[in-house]
mmCIF file of C-alpha atoms in Angstrom:
data_model
loop_
_atom_site.group_PDB
_atom_site.id
_atom_site.type_symbol
_atom_site.label_atom_id
_atom_site.label_comp_id
_atom_site.label_asym_id
_atom_site.label_seq_id
_atom_site.Cartn_x
_atom_site.Cartn_y
_atom_site.Cartn_z
ATOM 1 C CA MET J 1 224.795 -111.625 82.634
ATOM 2 C CA THR J 2 221.705 -109.776 82.766
ATOM 3 C CA ARG J 3 221.505 -107.574 79.773
ATOM 4 C CA VAL J 4 221.025 -103.496 81.633
ATOM 5 C CA GLN J 5 217.676 -102.276 80.326
ATOM 6 C CA SER J 6 218.130 -98.674 79.465
ATOM 7 C CA LEU J 7 215.926 -95.712 81.024
ATOM 8 C CA PRO J 8 213.044 -94.210 78.606
ATOM 9 C CA VAL J 9 214.649 -91.079 79.234
ATOM 10 C CA PRO J 10 218.146 -91.941 79.065
ATOM 11 C CA GLU J 11 219.588 -88.501 78.872
ATOM 12 C CA THR J 12 219.210 -85.413 80.963
ATOM 13 C CA VAL J 13 217.871 -81.888 79.242
ATOM 14 C CA ASP J 14 221.888 -80.635 78.904
ATOM 15 C CA GLY J 15 222.254 -83.789 76.721
ATOM 16 C CA SER J 16 224.414 -85.570 79.794
ATOM 17 C CA PRO J 17 223.602 -89.604 79.726
ATOM 18 C CA ARG J 18 222.231 -90.098 83.139
ATOM 19 C CA ARG J 19 224.183 -91.900 85.842
ATOM 20 C CA VAL J 20 223.474 -93.690 88.497
ATOM 21 C CA GLY J 21 225.098 -93.891 91.974
ATOM 22 C CA VAL J 22 224.924 -97.374 93.880
ATOM 23 C CA GLU J 23 224.946 -97.871 97.362
ATOM 24 C CA ILE J 24 225.627 -101.964 98.845
ATOM 25 C CA GLU J 25 225.609 -102.947 102.218
ATOM 26 C CA LEU J 26 227.384 -105.998 103.408
ATOM 27 C CA GLY J 27 228.656 -108.154 106.125
ATOM 28 C CA ASN J 28 231.011 -110.405 107.573
ATOM 29 C CA LEU J 29 233.927 -108.715 106.543
ATOM 30 C CA ALA J 30 235.778 -105.868 108.073
ATOM 31 C CA ALA J 31 235.650 -102.094 106.139
ATOM 32 C CA ALA J 32 239.275 -102.066 105.994
ATOM 33 C CA GLU J 33 239.255 -105.880 104.107
ATOM 34 C CA VAL J 34 236.536 -104.834 102.128
ATOM 35 C CA ALA J 35 238.462 -101.519 100.957
ATOM 36 C CA ARG J 36 241.535 -103.440 100.166
ATOM 37 C CA LYS J 37 239.783 -106.332 98.326
ATOM 38 C CA ILE J 38 238.181 -103.596 96.011
ATOM 39 C CA CYS J 39 241.608 -102.260 95.475
ATOM 40 C CA THR J 40 243.157 -105.265 94.470
ATOM 41 C CA ILE J 41 239.876 -106.217 92.030
ATOM 42 C CA CYS J 42 239.297 -102.514 90.524
ATOM 43 C CA GLY J 43 242.809 -100.877 91.061
ATOM 44 C CA GLY J 44 243.548 -97.883 92.575
ATOM 45 C CA SER J 45 244.579 -97.112 96.468
ATOM 46 C CA VAL J 46 243.549 -96.912 99.371
ATOM 47 C CA SER J 47 243.505 -94.546 101.980
ATOM 48 C CA GLU J 48 241.985 -93.971 105.396
ATOM 49 C CA ASP J 49 239.658 -91.238 106.533
ATOM 50 C CA GLY J 50 238.753 -92.091 110.062
ATOM 51 C CA PRO J 51 237.926 -95.350 112.112
ATOM 52 C CA HIS J 52 236.229 -97.826 110.072
ATOM 53 C CA ASP J 53 236.340 -95.152 107.489
ATOM 54 C CA TYR J 54 238.117 -95.980 103.725
ATOM 55 C CA ALA J 55 238.494 -94.194 100.350
ATOM 56 C CA VAL J 56 239.583 -96.110 97.655
ATOM 57 C CA ARG J 57 240.381 -93.678 94.892
ATOM 58 C CA GLY J 58 241.145 -94.156 91.105
ATOM 59 C CA THR J 59 239.207 -97.746 90.605
ATOM 60 C CA VAL J 60 237.595 -98.279 87.266
ATOM 61 C CA PHE J 61 234.321 -96.729 89.008
ATOM 62 C CA GLY J 62 236.232 -93.845 89.955
ATOM 63 C CA ASP J 63 236.526 -93.249 93.608
ATOM 64 C CA LEU J 64 234.717 -95.350 96.264
ATOM 65 C CA GLU J 65 233.820 -95.058 99.800
ATOM 66 C CA VAL J 66 233.837 -98.140 102.267
ATOM 67 C CA TYR J 67 232.681 -97.393 105.744
ATOM 68 C CA LEU J 68 230.518 -98.714 108.743
ATOM 69 C CA ASP J 69 227.730 -97.699 108.116
ATOM 70 C CA THR J 70 226.890 -95.830 111.490
ATOM 71 C CA ARG J 71 226.810 -91.951 111.832
ATOM 72 C CA PHE J 72 228.894 -92.382 115.356
ATOM 73 C CA ARG J 73 232.025 -93.517 112.935
ATOM 74 C CA LYS J 74 232.464 -89.643 112.664
ATOM 75 C CA ASP J 75 232.729 -89.082 116.717
ATOM 76 C CA ALA J 76 235.265 -91.688 117.207
ATOM 77 C CA GLU J 77 237.481 -89.769 119.200
ATOM 78 C CA THR J 78 238.105 -91.701 122.114
ATOM 79 C CA TRP J 79 239.216 -95.025 122.603
ATOM 80 C CA LEU J 80 235.514 -95.516 124.232
ATOM 81 C CA HIS J 81 234.066 -94.393 120.911
ATOM 82 C CA LYS J 82 236.745 -96.469 118.954
ATOM 83 C CA ALA J 83 235.917 -99.620 121.010
ATOM 84 C CA GLY J 84 231.904 -99.176 120.424
ATOM 85 C CA LEU J 85 232.661 -99.251 116.805
ATOM 86 C CA ASP J 86 234.960 -102.426 116.933
ATOM 87 C CA LEU J 87 231.695 -104.088 118.457
ATOM 88 C CA ALA J 88 229.515 -102.571 115.925
ATOM 89 C CA GLN J 89 230.941 -104.727 113.022
ATOM 90 C CA LEU J 90 229.207 -107.666 114.356
ATOM 91 C CA VAL J 91 225.896 -106.480 113.403
ATOM 92 C CA VAL J 92 226.408 -103.155 111.602
ATOM 93 C CA PRO J 93 226.685 -103.465 107.696
ATOM 94 C CA VAL J 94 230.047 -102.262 105.600
ATOM 95 C CA GLU J 95 228.818 -99.752 103.083
ATOM 96 C CA VAL J 96 230.362 -99.847 99.770
ATOM 97 C CA VAL J 97 229.207 -96.726 97.467
ATOM 98 C CA THR J 98 230.348 -95.791 94.248
ATOM 99 C CA PRO J 99 230.326 -92.509 92.370
ATOM 100 C CA PRO J 100 227.576 -91.666 89.551
ATOM 101 C CA ILE J 101 228.412 -94.350 86.844
ATOM 102 C CA PRO J 102 226.690 -95.211 83.417
ATOM 103 C CA PRO J 103 224.034 -97.838 83.795
ATOM 104 C CA GLU J 104 226.162 -99.528 81.303
ATOM 105 C CA MET J 105 228.576 -100.426 84.112
ATOM 106 C CA LEU J 106 226.794 -102.329 86.341
ATOM 107 C CA PRO J 107 227.301 -105.890 85.052
ATOM 108 C CA ARG J 108 231.253 -104.812 86.140
ATOM 109 C CA LEU J 109 230.250 -103.613 89.637
ATOM 110 C CA ASP J 110 227.687 -106.901 89.745
ATOM 111 C CA GLU J 111 231.543 -108.655 89.062
ATOM 112 C CA THR J 112 233.003 -106.835 91.702
ATOM 113 C CA ILE J 113 230.377 -107.951 94.568
ATOM 114 C CA ALA J 114 230.744 -111.518 93.277
ATOM 115 C CA MET J 115 234.217 -112.058 93.795
ATOM 116 C CA LEU J 116 233.710 -110.169 96.957
ATOM 117 C CA ALA J 117 231.322 -112.922 98.141
ATOM 118 C CA ASP J 118 233.560 -115.495 97.235
ATOM 119 C CA GLN J 119 236.012 -113.978 99.484
ATOM 120 C CA GLY J 120 233.365 -114.074 102.364
ATOM 121 C CA ALA J 121 231.023 -111.335 102.064
ATOM 122 C CA THR J 122 227.348 -111.475 103.202
ATOM 123 C CA GLY J 123 224.628 -110.123 102.364
ATOM 124 C CA THR J 124 221.021 -109.777 104.130
ATOM 125 C CA SER J 125 220.400 -113.649 104.112
ATOM 126 C CA GLY J 126 223.387 -113.724 106.281
ATOM 127 C CA GLY J 127 221.689 -113.164 109.579
ATOM 128 C CA ILE J 128 218.775 -112.823 111.447
ATOM 129 C CA LEU J 129 217.536 -109.263 111.316
ATOM 130 C CA LEU J 130 220.930 -107.788 109.468
ATOM 131 C CA GLY J 131 218.375 -106.207 106.828
ATOM 132 C CA PHE J 132 221.078 -105.161 104.333
ATOM 133 C CA GLY J 133 219.852 -103.597 101.483
ATOM 134 C CA VAL J 134 221.239 -101.701 98.132
ATOM 135 C CA HIS J 135 220.054 -98.415 97.319
ATOM 136 C CA LEU J 136 220.294 -96.640 93.365
ATOM 137 C CA ASN J 137 220.292 -92.785 93.168
ATOM 138 C CA ILE J 138 219.010 -92.621 89.709
ATOM 139 C CA GLU J 139 220.196 -88.935 88.015
ATOM 140 C CA ILE J 140 216.634 -87.257 87.529
ATOM 141 C CA ALA J 141 216.141 -86.216 83.681
ATOM 142 C CA GLU J 142 214.671 -82.586 84.403
ATOM 143 C CA HIS J 143 213.784 -80.490 86.976
ATOM 144 C CA THR J 144 209.807 -81.152 85.642
ATOM 145 C CA SER J 145 206.822 -81.771 87.580
ATOM 146 C CA GLU J 146 205.766 -83.674 84.577
ATOM 147 C CA HIS J 147 208.823 -85.623 85.467
ATOM 148 C CA LEU J 148 209.316 -86.141 89.099
ATOM 149 C CA GLY J 149 205.521 -86.144 89.766
ATOM 150 C CA GLY J 150 205.215 -88.782 87.059
ATOM 151 C CA VAL J 151 207.725 -91.238 88.443
ATOM 152 C CA LEU J 152 207.072 -90.498 92.024
ATOM 153 C CA THR J 153 203.175 -91.445 90.896
ATOM 154 C CA SER J 154 204.442 -94.536 89.164
ATOM 155 C CA PHE J 155 206.224 -96.074 91.839
ATOM 156 C CA ALA J 156 203.770 -95.200 94.732
ATOM 157 C CA LEU J 157 200.989 -96.971 92.135
ATOM 158 C CA LEU J 158 203.492 -99.875 91.519
ATOM 159 C CA GLU J 159 204.996 -100.383 95.032
ATOM 160 C CA ALA J 160 202.867 -103.760 95.954
ATOM 161 C CA ALA J 161 203.559 -105.217 92.902
ATOM 162 C CA LEU J 162 207.337 -104.480 93.129
ATOM 163 C CA ARG J 163 207.362 -105.966 96.546
ATOM 164 C CA GLU J 164 205.220 -108.761 95.588
ATOM 165 C CA VAL J 165 207.685 -109.612 92.989
ATOM 166 C CA MET J 166 211.022 -108.987 94.858
ATOM 167 C CA GLN J 167 209.839 -110.760 97.671
ATOM 168 C CA ILE J 168 211.974 -108.506 100.696
ATOM 169 C CA ASP J 169 213.393 -110.168 102.989
ATOM 170 C CA ALA J 170 211.410 -110.447 106.379
ATOM 171 C CA SER J 171 214.270 -108.733 108.346
ATOM 172 C CA ARG J 172 214.016 -105.681 105.641
ATOM 173 C CA ARG J 173 210.152 -105.928 106.059
ATOM 174 C CA LEU J 174 210.132 -105.650 109.991
ATOM 175 C CA LEU J 175 212.433 -102.435 110.389
ATOM 176 C CA PRO J 176 211.382 -99.254 109.692
ATOM 177 C CA PHE J 177 214.071 -98.138 106.781
ATOM 178 C CA THR J 178 211.781 -99.132 103.801
ATOM 179 C CA SER J 179 208.451 -98.757 105.002
ATOM 180 C CA PRO J 180 205.642 -98.526 101.826
ATOM 181 C CA TYR J 181 204.219 -95.437 101.241
ATOM 182 C CA PRO J 182 200.851 -94.245 102.987
ATOM 183 C CA GLN J 183 197.662 -95.214 101.488
ATOM 184 C CA THR J 184 196.861 -91.044 101.615
ATOM 185 C CA LEU J 185 199.779 -90.003 99.563
ATOM 186 C CA VAL J 186 199.186 -92.682 96.724
ATOM 187 C CA ASP J 187 195.688 -91.108 96.956
ATOM 188 C CA ARG J 188 196.521 -87.661 97.028
ATOM 189 C CA LEU J 189 199.319 -88.327 94.063
ATOM 190 C CA VAL J 190 196.390 -89.540 91.759
ATOM 191 C CA ALA J 191 193.955 -86.867 92.771
ATOM 192 C CA GLU J 192 195.656 -84.409 92.433
ATOM 193 C CA ARG J 193 198.299 -85.563 88.881
ATOM 194 C CA GLY J 194 199.951 -82.858 87.165
ATOM 195 C CA CYS J 195 200.379 -80.311 89.738
ATOM 196 C CA SER J 196 203.040 -77.942 90.084
ATOM 197 C CA LEU J 197 206.458 -78.866 91.443
ATOM 198 C CA ASP J 198 205.643 -77.170 94.379
ATOM 199 C CA ALA J 199 202.033 -78.320 95.166
ATOM 200 C CA LEU J 200 203.973 -82.045 94.380
ATOM 201 C CA THR J 201 206.536 -81.084 97.118
ATOM 202 C CA GLU J 202 203.736 -80.060 99.783
ATOM 203 C CA ILE J 203 201.891 -83.060 99.092
ATOM 204 C CA TYR J 204 204.992 -85.485 99.559
ATOM 205 C CA LEU J 205 205.917 -83.433 102.424
ATOM 206 C CA GLU J 206 202.410 -83.621 104.321
ATOM 207 C CA GLU J 207 201.607 -87.304 103.841
ATOM 208 C CA ASN J 208 205.078 -88.751 103.916
ATOM 209 C CA PRO J 209 207.490 -86.549 106.276
ATOM 210 C CA THR J 210 210.504 -89.357 106.356
ATOM 211 C CA ARG J 211 213.373 -90.521 105.093
ATOM 212 C CA ASN J 212 212.588 -94.389 105.723
ATOM 213 C CA THR J 213 210.412 -95.489 102.736
ATOM 214 C CA SER J 214 211.453 -97.348 99.556
ATOM 215 C CA LEU J 215 211.761 -94.443 97.435
ATOM 216 C CA ASP J 216 213.275 -91.430 99.265
ATOM 217 C CA MET J 217 212.075 -88.201 97.451
ATOM 218 C CA LEU J 218 213.624 -85.673 100.087
ATOM 219 C CA PRO J 219 216.974 -85.505 98.212
ATOM 220 C CA ILE J 220 215.160 -84.258 95.154
ATOM 221 C CA PHE J 221 212.865 -81.700 96.983
ATOM 222 C CA ALA J 222 215.990 -80.545 99.123
ATOM 223 C CA TYR J 223 218.008 -79.970 96.305
ATOM 224 C CA LEU J 224 215.046 -77.933 94.462
ATOM 225 C CA ASP J 225 213.493 -76.310 97.600
ATOM 226 C CA PRO J 226 215.754 -76.659 100.262
ATOM 227 C CA ASP J 227 213.859 -74.017 103.012
ATOM 228 C CA ALA J 228 210.538 -76.359 101.852
ATOM 229 C CA VAL J 229 212.220 -79.492 103.564
ATOM 230 C CA THR J 230 214.495 -78.017 106.401
ATOM 231 C CA ASN J 231 211.167 -75.974 107.742
ATOM 232 C CA ARG J 232 209.256 -79.547 107.536
ATOM 233 C CA ILE J 233 211.984 -82.037 108.265
ATOM 234 C CA ASP J 234 214.320 -82.223 111.312
ATOM 235 C CA ASP J 235 216.808 -84.614 109.982
ATOM 236 C CA THR J 236 220.372 -84.022 109.003
ATOM 237 C CA ALA J 237 220.595 -87.453 107.392
ATOM 238 C CA VAL J 238 218.948 -85.867 104.561
ATOM 239 C CA SER J 239 221.190 -84.779 101.438
ATOM 240 C CA ALA J 240 220.375 -82.589 98.475
ATOM 241 C CA ARG J 241 221.083 -84.117 95.477
ATOM 242 C CA PRO J 242 219.112 -84.570 92.009
ATOM 243 C CA THR J 243 218.479 -88.356 92.418
ATOM 244 C CA PHE J 244 215.728 -90.547 92.859
ATOM 245 C CA HIS J 245 217.359 -92.498 95.474
ATOM 246 C CA TYR J 246 215.515 -95.757 95.769
ATOM 247 C CA ARG J 247 216.211 -97.761 98.633
ATOM 248 C CA LEU J 248 213.943 -100.793 98.372
ATOM 249 C CA PRO J 249 216.047 -103.680 96.933
ATOM 250 C CA ASP J 250 217.720 -106.408 99.190
ATOM 251 C CA CYS J 251 221.724 -107.031 99.186
ATOM 252 C CA ARG J 252 221.141 -110.739 97.951
ATOM 253 C CA LEU J 253 225.101 -111.089 96.871
ATOM 254 C CA ASP J 254 224.509 -114.901 98.634
ATOM 255 C CA ASP J 255 222.238 -115.766 96.173
ATOM 256 C CA ALA J 256 223.720 -116.687 92.593
ATOM 257 C CA GLY J 257 221.314 -115.381 90.460
ATOM 258 C CA TRP J 258 221.112 -112.276 92.142
ATOM 259 C CA SER J 259 222.752 -108.685 90.863
ATOM 260 C CA VAL J 260 222.746 -105.510 90.936
ATOM 261 C CA THR J 261 221.361 -105.081 87.393
ATOM 262 C CA ALA J 262 218.442 -106.891 87.615
ATOM 263 C CA GLU J 263 217.037 -104.327 90.620
ATOM 264 C CA TRP J 264 218.573 -101.349 88.018
ATOM 265 C CA ASN J 265 216.302 -103.090 85.467
ATOM 266 C CA ARG J 266 212.920 -103.711 87.387
ATOM 267 C CA TRP J 267 213.406 -99.411 88.129
ATOM 268 C CA THR J 268 213.281 -98.971 84.405
ATOM 269 C CA VAL J 269 209.985 -100.456 84.576
ATOM 270 C CA ILE J 270 209.087 -97.855 86.846
ATOM 271 C CA GLU J 271 209.970 -95.099 84.652
ATOM 272 C CA ARG J 272 208.280 -96.630 81.799
ATOM 273 C CA ALA J 273 204.950 -96.930 83.381
ATOM 274 C CA ALA J 274 205.415 -93.293 84.051
ATOM 275 C CA ASP J 275 204.419 -92.771 80.245
ATOM 276 C CA GLU J 276 201.183 -90.573 79.699
ATOM 277 C CA ALA J 277 199.217 -93.444 78.612
ATOM 278 C CA VAL J 278 200.147 -95.937 81.032
ATOM 279 C CA LEU J 279 199.834 -93.914 84.030
ATOM 280 C CA ALA J 280 196.064 -92.730 83.266
ATOM 281 C CA ASP J 281 195.471 -96.554 82.903
ATOM 282 C CA LEU J 282 196.936 -97.112 86.528
ATOM 283 C CA CYS J 283 195.444 -93.934 87.858
ATOM 284 C CA GLY J 284 191.849 -95.085 86.643
ATOM 285 C CA ALA J 285 192.276 -98.533 88.216
ATOM 286 C CA TRP J 286 193.446 -97.309 91.560
ATOM 287 C CA LEU J 287 190.215 -94.883 91.337
ATOM 288 C CA GLU J 288 187.744 -98.101 91.002
ATOM 289 C CA TYR J 289 190.049 -100.114 93.358
ATOM 290 C CA ARG J 290 189.548 -97.313 95.977
ATOM 291 C CA ALA J 291 185.867 -96.557 95.114
ATOM 292 C CA ALA J 292 184.818 -100.628 95.528
ATOM 293 C CA GLY J 293 185.722 -100.055 99.240
ATOM 294 C CA ARG J 294 188.071 -102.961 99.513
ATOM 295 C CA ALA J 295 191.653 -103.316 100.683
ATOM 296 C CA VAL J 296 192.636 -106.248 99.390
ATOM 297 C CA ARG J 297 196.070 -106.075 98.049
ATOM 298 C CA ALA J 298 196.483 -109.280 96.229
ATOM 299 C CA ASP J 299 193.722 -107.642 94.154
ATOM 300 C CA TRP J 300 195.660 -104.249 93.114
ATOM 301 C CA VAL J 301 198.818 -106.359 92.679
ATOM 302 C CA GLU J 302 197.002 -108.113 90.345
ATOM 303 C CA THR J 303 195.310 -104.820 88.700
ATOM 304 C CA CYS J 304 198.571 -103.385 88.085
ATOM 305 C CA HIS J 305 200.315 -106.423 86.010
ATOM 306 C CA THR J 306 196.989 -106.264 83.996
ATOM 307 C CA VAL J 307 197.636 -103.142 82.975
ATOM 308 C CA LEU J 308 201.754 -103.152 82.632
ATOM 309 C CA ALA J 309 200.950 -106.298 80.267
ATOM 310 C CA ALA J 310 198.355 -104.272 78.258
ATOM 311 C CA HIS J 311 201.181 -102.097 77.481
ATOM 312 C CA GLY J 312 203.799 -104.491 77.333
ATOM 313 C CA LEU J 313 205.312 -103.964 80.292
ATOM 314 C CA GLU J 314 206.314 -106.473 82.858
ATOM 315 C CA ILE J 315 208.361 -106.289 86.425
ATOM 316 C CA PRO J 316 211.137 -109.021 85.965
ATOM 317 C CA VAL J 317 211.364 -111.426 88.493
#
């Protein structure tokens, strides 16, 4: 079993342990069936909140949501809508959403997912263009530009190396939901490192005004400055909350060695690389890379690994 790595800052400013909410997309089982199986594995009771929309309350994790991952389930008023949702089960994933849980509970969640896989659930490799993913919603440590800007810049610089290590499935690379950050955003984060929280928000909204990237910061900025986001982003799906919405990992529950815990451990490296000394070296290396006038991704990936290794860090394979 993969050991859970701790965050470099494991508590919020009020002394509470930082928690993580997990969203898991899977296929080959109906939402009702997934809800019943989770109830059997984790305890609790199942209630139907709408067509293909269930709650499993009182589990070992707290209250979970299980639903067909389409906004149209909310509109299933007529038989035609309901029939369309029934057909959508063939290609649309079922999403399992946990409440915020302590990272130490992730191995128990992995056991639950493995049991679902044993009973027929499939991940992103279960078919062409499925593109199923796992999202981690990591509670932020504090509402400061130092913390938020540090983690954001660390991720922006290390994203290429993360993708190289993780070997993201082609189905998810082709779909727009986890697009890499634009180079212009990385350039500005490096050039304006240490800026105010207002400036950080503006940089992000100017250079990357979308939810569909591997680290979606819109929930945080909508939580801290809702007007700034609503004035720039016309997307009602943005949910304001103080969490890093990390969308990159595949759901590989078909692979025996895969786990949510392993994906969490990769995230902890991102936060460790937000350390001032590590980040300064990464930023300096980025400026040299850009000044050299070449855009060879493999060169930058190798540089990332070199800088991390110099500080005793490594992105787990």
